[in-house]
C-alpha cells in the first residue's frame, strides 16, 4: 500500500542543457544513463537569431523573404526530427524580444516564436519552455503567447519564472511579473509555470507559499544552487529541501536539473543532481489520515448534483463513520456535561435526545459517555433502518427509537441534553440553526444543546486551480455557488476571521417556548471582516471554515489554526468570486457576508472590496448570488428539493438531511411580498 | 419643424413635498393648477417608523407580530389608494436605516422598505425615490435594494443623490458613494438616479460632467438653491442654469421642484419655480447639424448585422452625401495640391485617380478644385451605376469610368494624385491602409495621396448607458467588438491621445513598387497611452477617434479638440471593456492597443491597466479580442464576408467596401502556421 502510494507521488526528473548538441540522440542516451527521464534542449541554434537582423548580417531582401515565408533552414534546428520528441522538452530562443521598443524586432520576434512553436507542435514535442518574461513591459509578450498557444494541444507550454528576482529576494517582483502576465492572458489554461528555484529564498514564508497557488508544471533546480556537503557531494539547504518537497507534494511537478559547465561540487557526477532530487522525492513526509482520505479530491469542487458524490457515498461510508476525532469529541462533550449536571451516585436518569442520528455513532457516543461517567441516561433518537439492528444488538432499553416524524412527535418527556450533528463546512450552511430551532421545544428549561454554538470563519484565498475549475463552467451560477473543497494548490492571503455565530438553545426570545418561530429572521446574519495584506497578491475566492464548541472546552474545528487533529469529516468550503482581484501590498481586503432567508430557503450573498492605504477604492465587486439566484438551501419539506440543495455543501457520504419543521409558507406573507426566483 | 423638435426635448416638471397630506387629491389638484405635471409625496406617515421600536413605543409582541406579517395600518399610509398613482411618485421613509450597526434595526428597516415598495407596486405608483444613501458603509443598503427591485416592473426606482456633499463641494464624495452603490448592484438597470442639485457647484467642470455618464431619471431642484433676481423672482445662477440645461439636453430627466415652507423669494408664487424650470427647458441651445442628424441614435451601438443600418441607408443617404465639411475639405486639399504641383498657365494635365468613389461626390470635388485652381485634370475612377449618369450629365470627357475591377486593371497612365475616402471612425478600421497599399502602384514617382495620413486616438470613457447597452447582450463577443456610437451620456476621463498613424504613399519600402506586398506586417501597430486621472472615477470603455491630414494644413477630424465643425460623416468608435474599472484619484490608466493582421483578416486587441501613484497594480484586465476571436475585418475577396465585417464600424449609409487586391492566402504560409478561428 505504502509503496503504491509513493509511486503515485514520484516526479519525473529531466536534464536541461543550453548547449546545442549536434547529435541529440547521443545526449538523450547519456542523460538517460545518468538517471534522467527526459531532456530539455534548445529547439534551434543561436544562428537562427539572424532573422532579427539586428547586426545587419543578412540583407533586407533575405529578411523580407523570411517574413513572407518563415520556415527553418535545417541547419538552424537542434531538434531536427520527431525521433526524440517524446523524451524532449524544447527551449524557445532566448533572443526573442516580444516587447522590444523597436517594432521590427517585435514583429520578427513574434514570427520566430511562432515558427519555433509550429515546429515543436509539428514534431510533437512534449513541452516547450519560454525562457523569461521581460522585466519591464510585457504586454506584447502576453498578447503573442496568449494567441499562439491557442493552436497547441499535445505540446505543453511553460514559462520559466525565477522564484525570486535577484534584485528583490525579499519581495515578490518575479511573482508580480508572472501575475501580470497571467492576468493579461486570463488564466489561460494552456500556459504553465516552470519555476526556477533560486539560490536565495525569501525569509517570509508567505512569499514562498504564494507559488503554491500557481500552475506549476515543472521545477527547475540549477546545479548552481546546490551546496557541497562535508563529503563533497552536492546537496540543498534545509529551506530549499523543504520548499522543493512541498512543491513535489502539492503539485507533482516535473523536476528539471542542470549540469554545471565545470565541476563546482567536488564529488559530483552527472548522476548526483538527479539522484539528490529523487532522494528528496522518495522522502516526502508521509500522508496523514486526512490527506490519505482526500487523495484524488484535492482542489476538486464538490458541486451540486455531481455524480461523484453518489459514487463516493458507498465507497467512503465506512471511513467517515470512523472519524476518530469527531465522535471522540462528542463523547467527551456528553461525558463532561453529565459530570456537571448530575452528582456522582445520583439515580437521576438524564434524558438525551439525539437529532439527525444518521447511522448511530452519536448514540454510541452518549452510551459510552454514560458508562464512563457512571451516570444513568435514556436516549431518544429518530429512526433509520440500521439503528434497529443496533438497538437489538447493543443498546437494549437504554435507547428509544422514535418511529414517528420528529416534527409531529410529542415526546413523553423533554430532554436534558439535545445532541445533534448537523454542521456543514461553514457551520450553519446545512441549516443546523433552523433544525435546532425546531427541536428546541424538546429541551427542558435549563437543558443544553451539544453543540452549544458554532462560528463561521472566512479568509481571502488565491488559487489558480480553483479559479480555473470554476471558470470552466462558463456560467454565472457556478461563480455564485459555494463548494466543498479539500484545498491543495492554494494560498491564504491572511488568516481566517470570525463572521458570526449561532448559540443553542436560542435564548434570544425569538423562538416561542413551545412551538415554531413564525419567521426565520433571527437566523439571518450580516458581517464584514477586513484583512490588511502584506505583499502584492491576487485573490480568486474566499475560504470558509467552522469552529464549534460542543460543550465548554470541548470543540471541533476545521479552521486551520485550531483544526481538530485528524478529523476528516469536513473539508473547507470555497466561495468563488467572479473576477480575480489584484490586492496591492498594504491594501485592505474587505469581505462582506450575508446569511439570508425567506420563507422557503436560506442562502448566502457575498462581495469583496479592496481599498488602498489612503482608503481609495481600488476594486468593488458586485454582490454575488443576489436573492439566492444561483445557490440556496431549501427550507421546504420536499426531500428531493432539500437533497439537491443541502447536498451542495455536504461531504460525500453524509445524508442526515434536516427535516425542518419550519415556517409554513402561508404564515409569512407580506403585502405582495415576493422574493421568489 | 422646430416646434416639434422642442416638444421632443420637453421635460415634465413635478412638485415634491415632504409633508404628509391627509387629502392627497387636493394637493394633486393644487400642484396641477400651479403648472406641475406630477407630485412627489411620502408614501407613509412618520408614525410608521414605530416598527423599528427604537423608542420602545410598541411592545415586543407588537413588533414581533409585525415582523411575522408586515402589512400597513391604513392610518400609516399617505398614498392610500391607486387613485392618484399615475400622477404620483412616492418617497420612501427617511427613517429606514439599512446599514445600521444594530441588526434589529437593519432587519426591520429591510422589512419596512419592502413593505413600502410592495405597496407602491400594488397601487402602480409611477416611481419611488429612496431618500439617501448612507454616508458610511452602504453594503446592506445595496444588497437590499438590489434584491428588492427585482420584482418591480412598472414602478421606477430612483435613489436621491446630492450633486455634491456639503463637506466636500470641490470633491466627489457624493458621486463616490453612488458609484460604490451601483458597482455593488452591478449597474442594475432598474435603479436610477434622482440627482439633487445643490446650492454650491464644484468649480472643476469634470466633477459636473461625471454625472452625465450616470443613469439620471430625475433632477431635483430645491427652492432653496434659487436666488432672487432684481425684481424679487426666484432664478438660478448662470452655472446652475447651464448645468441643468445640459442635463435636460442629454438626459431628458423629469424635473422636480419644491416649495419653501416659508416665503424665501419676495415675489415667488407656487408657480414660480416650475415656471422657471419650464423656461430653461424651452430655451435649450438649438441642436447643431450633427446633433440633428444624430437624433435618436445617441449612445446607440451600431453593431454588426443590425437591421437599423439597412433602414438608415435609404433614409439618410441624401444627408450624408451633403456633408458640407467633408467634401469641402477634400476640394480644398485637391485645390492646394494642384496649385503646388502645377504652375499657373501650364498645359500639364494632372491625372487624378479616385478610389472608392462611392456615389460621385469625390469626383465632383476634384472637378471643382480644378476649375477653381485653373488647372487641367483628368480623373479615373471606379464604377458605380449612378456615376454613369453623372458622367453623361456633368463630367463629360474629364472623367474616365473604369469598368474593370481595379485590381486587375492596367491603367494607361499612372496618376499624380490618388484621392480616396476609405476612413473609418478609428482611421484605419475600414482597411484604408490595405486598400491604399494595393492602389499605390497606380501612383507616379513623386505622386501624392489624399489623404496623406491619418491617426487613431483613444481615451478612457465612463458611460453607464453604453456599459448597459453592451452588457445587455450577455456574451463575450459583444464585449470585444468596437461599435460606432454617437456619444451622449458619457464622460471622458481625460483627453484622447494619439495611438498610431498611417502615411500614404507608404515609403517604408515594404511595398514593392509594382505589385502587392507579400504580407501585411507593415500595417500592424502596437502602442500604449497613459492618462493620469484627477478625480476618483469609473471607466466603462474606450472612446476612439481619427484625425487625418488630407493635404498639408487641410485636415478632417472627429477628435473632439480638433473636430471639423459641422462634419457629420463619422461618429466616434467605442471599444467596450469586460468589467467596469475603478480609477482612483491620481492613478494612471494605461490603454494597450494593437492593430493586427493575418492572411485573412485585420483586427484590434486592447486592454487596460490601472496603477496607483506608487506604481502599484490596482487593476489589469485580460487582453480583449484575442486573435480576433470576437471581431475582425476580413481581407478576403468574398464580398459577403467583408460586408459583415466591415460594416461593423461603418456609418449607416456608406458602402464603399474595400476590394483589397491583397495577399492571397497561399503566399503567407508558415510551417503549420494557423491563426484561424
JSON list of N, CA, C and O in Angstrom, two decimals, chain A residues 119-143:
[
{"chain": "A", "resi": 119, "resn": "UNK", "atom": "N", "xyz": [6.98, 24.36, -35.21]},
{"chain": "A", "resi": 119, "resn": "UNK", "atom": "CA", "xyz": [7.86, 23.21, -35.40]},
{"chain": "A", "resi": 119, "resn": "UNK", "atom": "C", "xyz": [7.72, 22.22, -34.23]},
{"chain": "A", "resi": 119, "resn": "UNK", "atom": "O", "xyz": [7.59, 21.01, -34.42]},
{"chain": "A", "resi": 120, "resn": "UNK", "atom": "N", "xyz": [7.69, 22.77, -33.02]},
{"chain": "A", "resi": 120, "resn": "UNK", "atom": "CA", "xyz": [7.55, 21.92, -31.82]},
{"chain": "A", "resi": 120, "resn": "UNK", "atom": "C", "xyz": [6.25, 21.11, -31.89]},
{"chain": "A", "resi": 120, "resn": "UNK", "atom": "O", "xyz": [6.23, 19.92, -31.54]},
{"chain": "A", "resi": 121, "resn": "UNK", "atom": "N", "xyz": [5.18, 21.75, -32.33]},
{"chain": "A", "resi": 121, "resn": "UNK", "atom": "CA", "xyz": [3.90, 21.03, -32.42]},
{"chain": "A", "resi": 121, "resn": "UNK", "atom": "C", "xyz": [3.96, 20.00, -33.55]},
{"chain": "A", "resi": 121, "resn": "UNK", "atom": "O", "xyz": [3.44, 18.89, -33.43]},
{"chain": "A", "resi": 122, "resn": "UNK", "atom": "N", "xyz": [4.61, 20.41, -34.63]},
{"chain": "A", "resi": 122, "resn": "UNK", "atom": "CA", "xyz": [4.71, 19.52, -35.79]},
{"chain": "A", "resi": 122, "resn": "UNK", "atom": "C", "xyz": [5.39, 18.21, -35.42]},
{"chain": "A", "resi": 122, "resn": "UNK", "atom": "O", "xyz": [4.96, 17.13, -35.82]},
{"chain": "A", "resi": 123, "resn": "UNK", "atom": "N", "xyz": [6.47, 18.31, -34.65]},
{"chain": "A", "resi": 123, "resn": "UNK", "atom": "CA", "xyz": [7.19, 17.08, -34.27]},
{"chain": "A", "resi": 123, "resn": "UNK", "atom": "C", "xyz": [6.71, 16.53, -32.92]},
{"chain": "A", "resi": 123, "resn": "UNK", "atom": "O", "xyz": [7.32, 15.64, -32.35]},
{"chain": "A", "resi": 124, "resn": "UNK", "atom": "N", "xyz": [5.62, 17.12, -32.40]},
{"chain": "A", "resi": 124, "resn": "UNK", "atom": "CA", "xyz": [5.00, 16.63, -31.16]},
{"chain": "A", "resi": 124, "resn": "UNK", "atom": "C", "xyz": [5.96, 16.58, -29.97]},
{"chain": "A", "resi": 124, "resn": "UNK", "atom": "O", "xyz": [6.01, 15.59, -29.24]},
{"chain": "A", "resi": 125, "resn": "UNK", "atom": "N", "xyz": [6.70, 17.66, -29.78]},
{"chain": "A", "resi": 125, "resn": "UNK", "atom": "CA", "xyz": [7.48, 17.77, -28.55]},
{"chain": "A", "resi": 125, "resn": "UNK", "atom": "C", "xyz": [6.52, 17.70, -27.37]},
{"chain": "A", "resi": 125, "resn": "UNK", "atom": "O", "xyz": [5.41, 18.20, -27.44]},
{"chain": "A", "resi": 126, "resn": "UNK", "atom": "N", "xyz": [6.97, 17.12, -26.24]},
{"chain": "A", "resi": 126, "resn": "UNK", "atom": "CA", "xyz": [6.05, 17.03, -25.11]},
{"chain": "A", "resi": 126, "resn": "UNK", "atom": "C", "xyz": [5.87, 18.37, -24.43]},
{"chain": "A", "resi": 126, "resn": "UNK", "atom": "O", "xyz": [4.83, 18.65, -23.86]},
{"chain": "A", "resi": 127, "resn": "UNK", "atom": "N", "xyz": [6.87, 19.24, -24.51]},
{"chain": "A", "resi": 127, "resn": "UNK", "atom": "CA", "xyz": [6.72, 20.54, -23.87]},
{"chain": "A", "resi": 127, "resn": "UNK", "atom": "C", "xyz": [7.62, 21.59, -24.46]},
{"chain": "A", "resi": 127, "resn": "UNK", "atom": "O", "xyz": [8.56, 21.28, -25.22]},
{"chain": "A", "resi": 128, "resn": "UNK", "atom": "N", "xyz": [7.32, 22.83, -24.12]},
{"chain": "A", "resi": 128, "resn": "UNK", "atom": "CA", "xyz": [8.06, 23.98, -24.61]},
{"chain": "A", "resi": 128, "resn": "UNK", "atom": "C", "xyz": [8.25, 24.93, -23.46]},
{"chain": "A", "resi": 128, "resn": "UNK", "atom": "O", "xyz": [7.30, 25.19, -22.71]},
{"chain": "A", "resi": 129, "resn": "UNK", "atom": "N", "xyz": [9.47, 25.45, -23.30]},
{"chain": "A", "resi": 129, "resn": "UNK", "atom": "CA", "xyz": [9.68, 26.42, -22.22]},
{"chain": "A", "resi": 129, "resn": "UNK", "atom": "C", "xyz": [10.06, 27.77, -22.81]},
{"chain": "A", "resi": 129, "resn": "UNK", "atom": "O", "xyz": [11.02, 27.89, -23.56]},
{"chain": "A", "resi": 130, "resn": "UNK", "atom": "N", "xyz": [9.27, 28.77, -22.44]},
{"chain": "A", "resi": 130, "resn": "UNK", "atom": "CA", "xyz": [9.58, 30.15, -22.85]},
{"chain": "A", "resi": 130, "resn": "UNK", "atom": "C", "xyz": [10.61, 30.69, -21.87]},
{"chain": "A", "resi": 130, "resn": "UNK", "atom": "O", "xyz": [10.42, 30.59, -20.66]},
{"chain": "A", "resi": 131, "resn": "UNK", "atom": "N", "xyz": [11.72, 31.26, -22.37]},
{"chain": "A", "resi": 131, "resn": "UNK", "atom": "CA", "xyz": [12.88, 31.47, -21.50]},
{"chain": "A", "resi": 131, "resn": "UNK", "atom": "C", "xyz": [12.66, 32.42, -20.33]},
{"chain": "A", "resi": 131, "resn": "UNK", "atom": "O", "xyz": [13.09, 32.14, -19.22]},
{"chain": "A", "resi": 132, "resn": "UNK", "atom": "N", "xyz": [12.00, 33.56, -20.57]},
{"chain": "A", "resi": 132, "resn": "UNK", "atom": "CA", "xyz": [11.88, 34.54, -19.48]},
{"chain": "A", "resi": 132, "resn": "UNK", "atom": "C", "xyz": [10.89, 35.62, -19.86]},
{"chain": "A", "resi": 132, "resn": "UNK", "atom": "O", "xyz": [10.85, 36.06, -21.02]},
{"chain": "A", "resi": 133, "resn": "UNK", "atom": "N", "xyz": [10.12, 36.05, -18.91]},
{"chain": "A", "resi": 133, "resn": "UNK", "atom": "CA", "xyz": [9.28, 37.22, -19.14]},
{"chain": "A", "resi": 133, "resn": "UNK", "atom": "C", "xyz": [10.16, 38.45, -19.12]},
{"chain": "A", "resi": 133, "resn": "UNK", "atom": "O", "xyz": [11.11, 38.51, -18.33]},
{"chain": "A", "resi": 134, "resn": "UNK", "atom": "N", "xyz": [9.88, 39.44, -19.97]},
{"chain": "A", "resi": 134, "resn": "UNK", "atom": "CA", "xyz": [10.68, 40.66, -19.90]},
{"chain": "A", "resi": 134, "resn": "UNK", "atom": "C", "xyz": [10.50, 41.33, -18.54]},
{"chain": "A", "resi": 134, "resn": "UNK", "atom": "O", "xyz": [9.48, 41.13, -17.89]},
{"chain": "A", "resi": 135, "resn": "UNK", "atom": "N", "xyz": [11.50, 42.09, -18.14]},
{"chain": "A", "resi": 135, "resn": "UNK", "atom": "CA", "xyz": [11.42, 42.68, -16.80]},
{"chain": "A", "resi": 135, "resn": "UNK", "atom": "C", "xyz": [10.54, 43.93, -16.77]},
{"chain": "A", "resi": 135, "resn": "UNK", "atom": "O", "xyz": [9.99, 44.27, -15.74]},
{"chain": "A", "resi": 136, "resn": "UNK", "atom": "N", "xyz": [10.42, 44.61, -17.89]},
{"chain": "A", "resi": 136, "resn": "UNK", "atom": "CA", "xyz": [9.58, 45.82, -17.91]},
{"chain": "A", "resi": 136, "resn": "UNK", "atom": "C", "xyz": [8.19, 45.49, -18.44]},
{"chain": "A", "resi": 136, "resn": "UNK", "atom": "O", "xyz": [7.51, 44.62, -17.92]},
{"chain": "A", "resi": 137, "resn": "UNK", "atom": "N", "xyz": [7.80, 46.20, -19.46]},
{"chain": "A", "resi": 137, "resn": "UNK", "atom": "CA", "xyz": [6.50, 45.97, -20.08]},
{"chain": "A", "resi": 137, "resn": "UNK", "atom": "C", "xyz": [6.46, 44.55, -20.66]},
{"chain": "A", "resi": 137, "resn": "UNK", "atom": "O", "xyz": [7.43, 44.09, -21.25]},
{"chain": "A", "resi": 138, "resn": "UNK", "atom": "N", "xyz": [5.35, 43.86, -20.47]},
{"chain": "A", "resi": 138, "resn": "UNK", "atom": "CA", "xyz": [5.26, 42.51, -21.04]},
{"chain": "A", "resi": 138, "resn": "UNK", "atom": "C", "xyz": [3.94, 42.32, -21.77]},
{"chain": "A", "resi": 138, "resn": "UNK", "atom": "O", "xyz": [3.49, 41.19, -22.00]},
{"chain": "A", "resi": 139, "resn": "UNK", "atom": "N", "xyz": [3.33, 43.42, -22.16]},
{"chain": "A", "resi": 139, "resn": "UNK", "atom": "CA", "xyz": [2.01, 43.33, -22.78]},
{"chain": "A", "resi": 139, "resn": "UNK", "atom": "C", "xyz": [2.04, 42.57, -24.10]},
{"chain": "A", "resi": 139, "resn": "UNK", "atom": "O", "xyz": [1.20, 41.74, -24.38]},
{"chain": "A", "resi": 140, "resn": "UNK", "atom": "N", "xyz": [3.04, 42.89, -24.91]},
{"chain": "A", "resi": 140, "resn": "UNK", "atom": "CA", "xyz": [3.06, 42.22, -26.21]},
{"chain": "A", "resi": 140, "resn": "UNK", "atom": "C", "xyz": [3.46, 40.76, -26.07]},
{"chain": "A", "resi": 140, "resn": "UNK", "atom": "O", "xyz": [2.95, 39.90, -26.79]},
{"chain": "A", "resi": 141, "resn": "UNK", "atom": "N", "xyz": [4.33, 40.48, -25.12]},
{"chain": "A", "resi": 141, "resn": "UNK", "atom": "CA", "xyz": [4.68, 39.09, -24.82]},
{"chain": "A", "resi": 141, "resn": "UNK", "atom": "C", "xyz": [3.41, 38.32, -24.45]},
{"chain": "A", "resi": 141, "resn": "UNK", "atom": "O", "xyz": [3.15, 37.22, -24.96]},
{"chain": "A", "resi": 142, "resn": "UNK", "atom": "N", "xyz": [2.62, 38.91, -23.59]},
{"chain": "A", "resi": 142, "resn": "UNK", "atom": "CA", "xyz": [1.38, 38.26, -23.16]},
{"chain": "A", "resi": 142, "resn": "UNK", "atom": "C", "xyz": [0.43, 38.08, -24.34]},
{"chain": "A", "resi": 142, "resn": "UNK", "atom": "O", "xyz": [-0.16, 37.02, -24.54]},
{"chain": "A", "resi": 143, "resn": "UNK", "atom": "N", "xyz": [0.31, 39.10, -25.15]},
{"chain": "A", "resi": 143, "resn": "UNK", "atom": "CA", "xyz": [-0.60, 39.05, -26.29]},
{"chain": "A", "resi": 143, "resn": "UNK", "atom": "C", "xyz": [-0.18, 37.95, -27.26]},
{"chain": "A", "resi": 143, "resn": "UNK", "atom": "O", "xyz": [-1.00, 37.15, -27.71]}
]
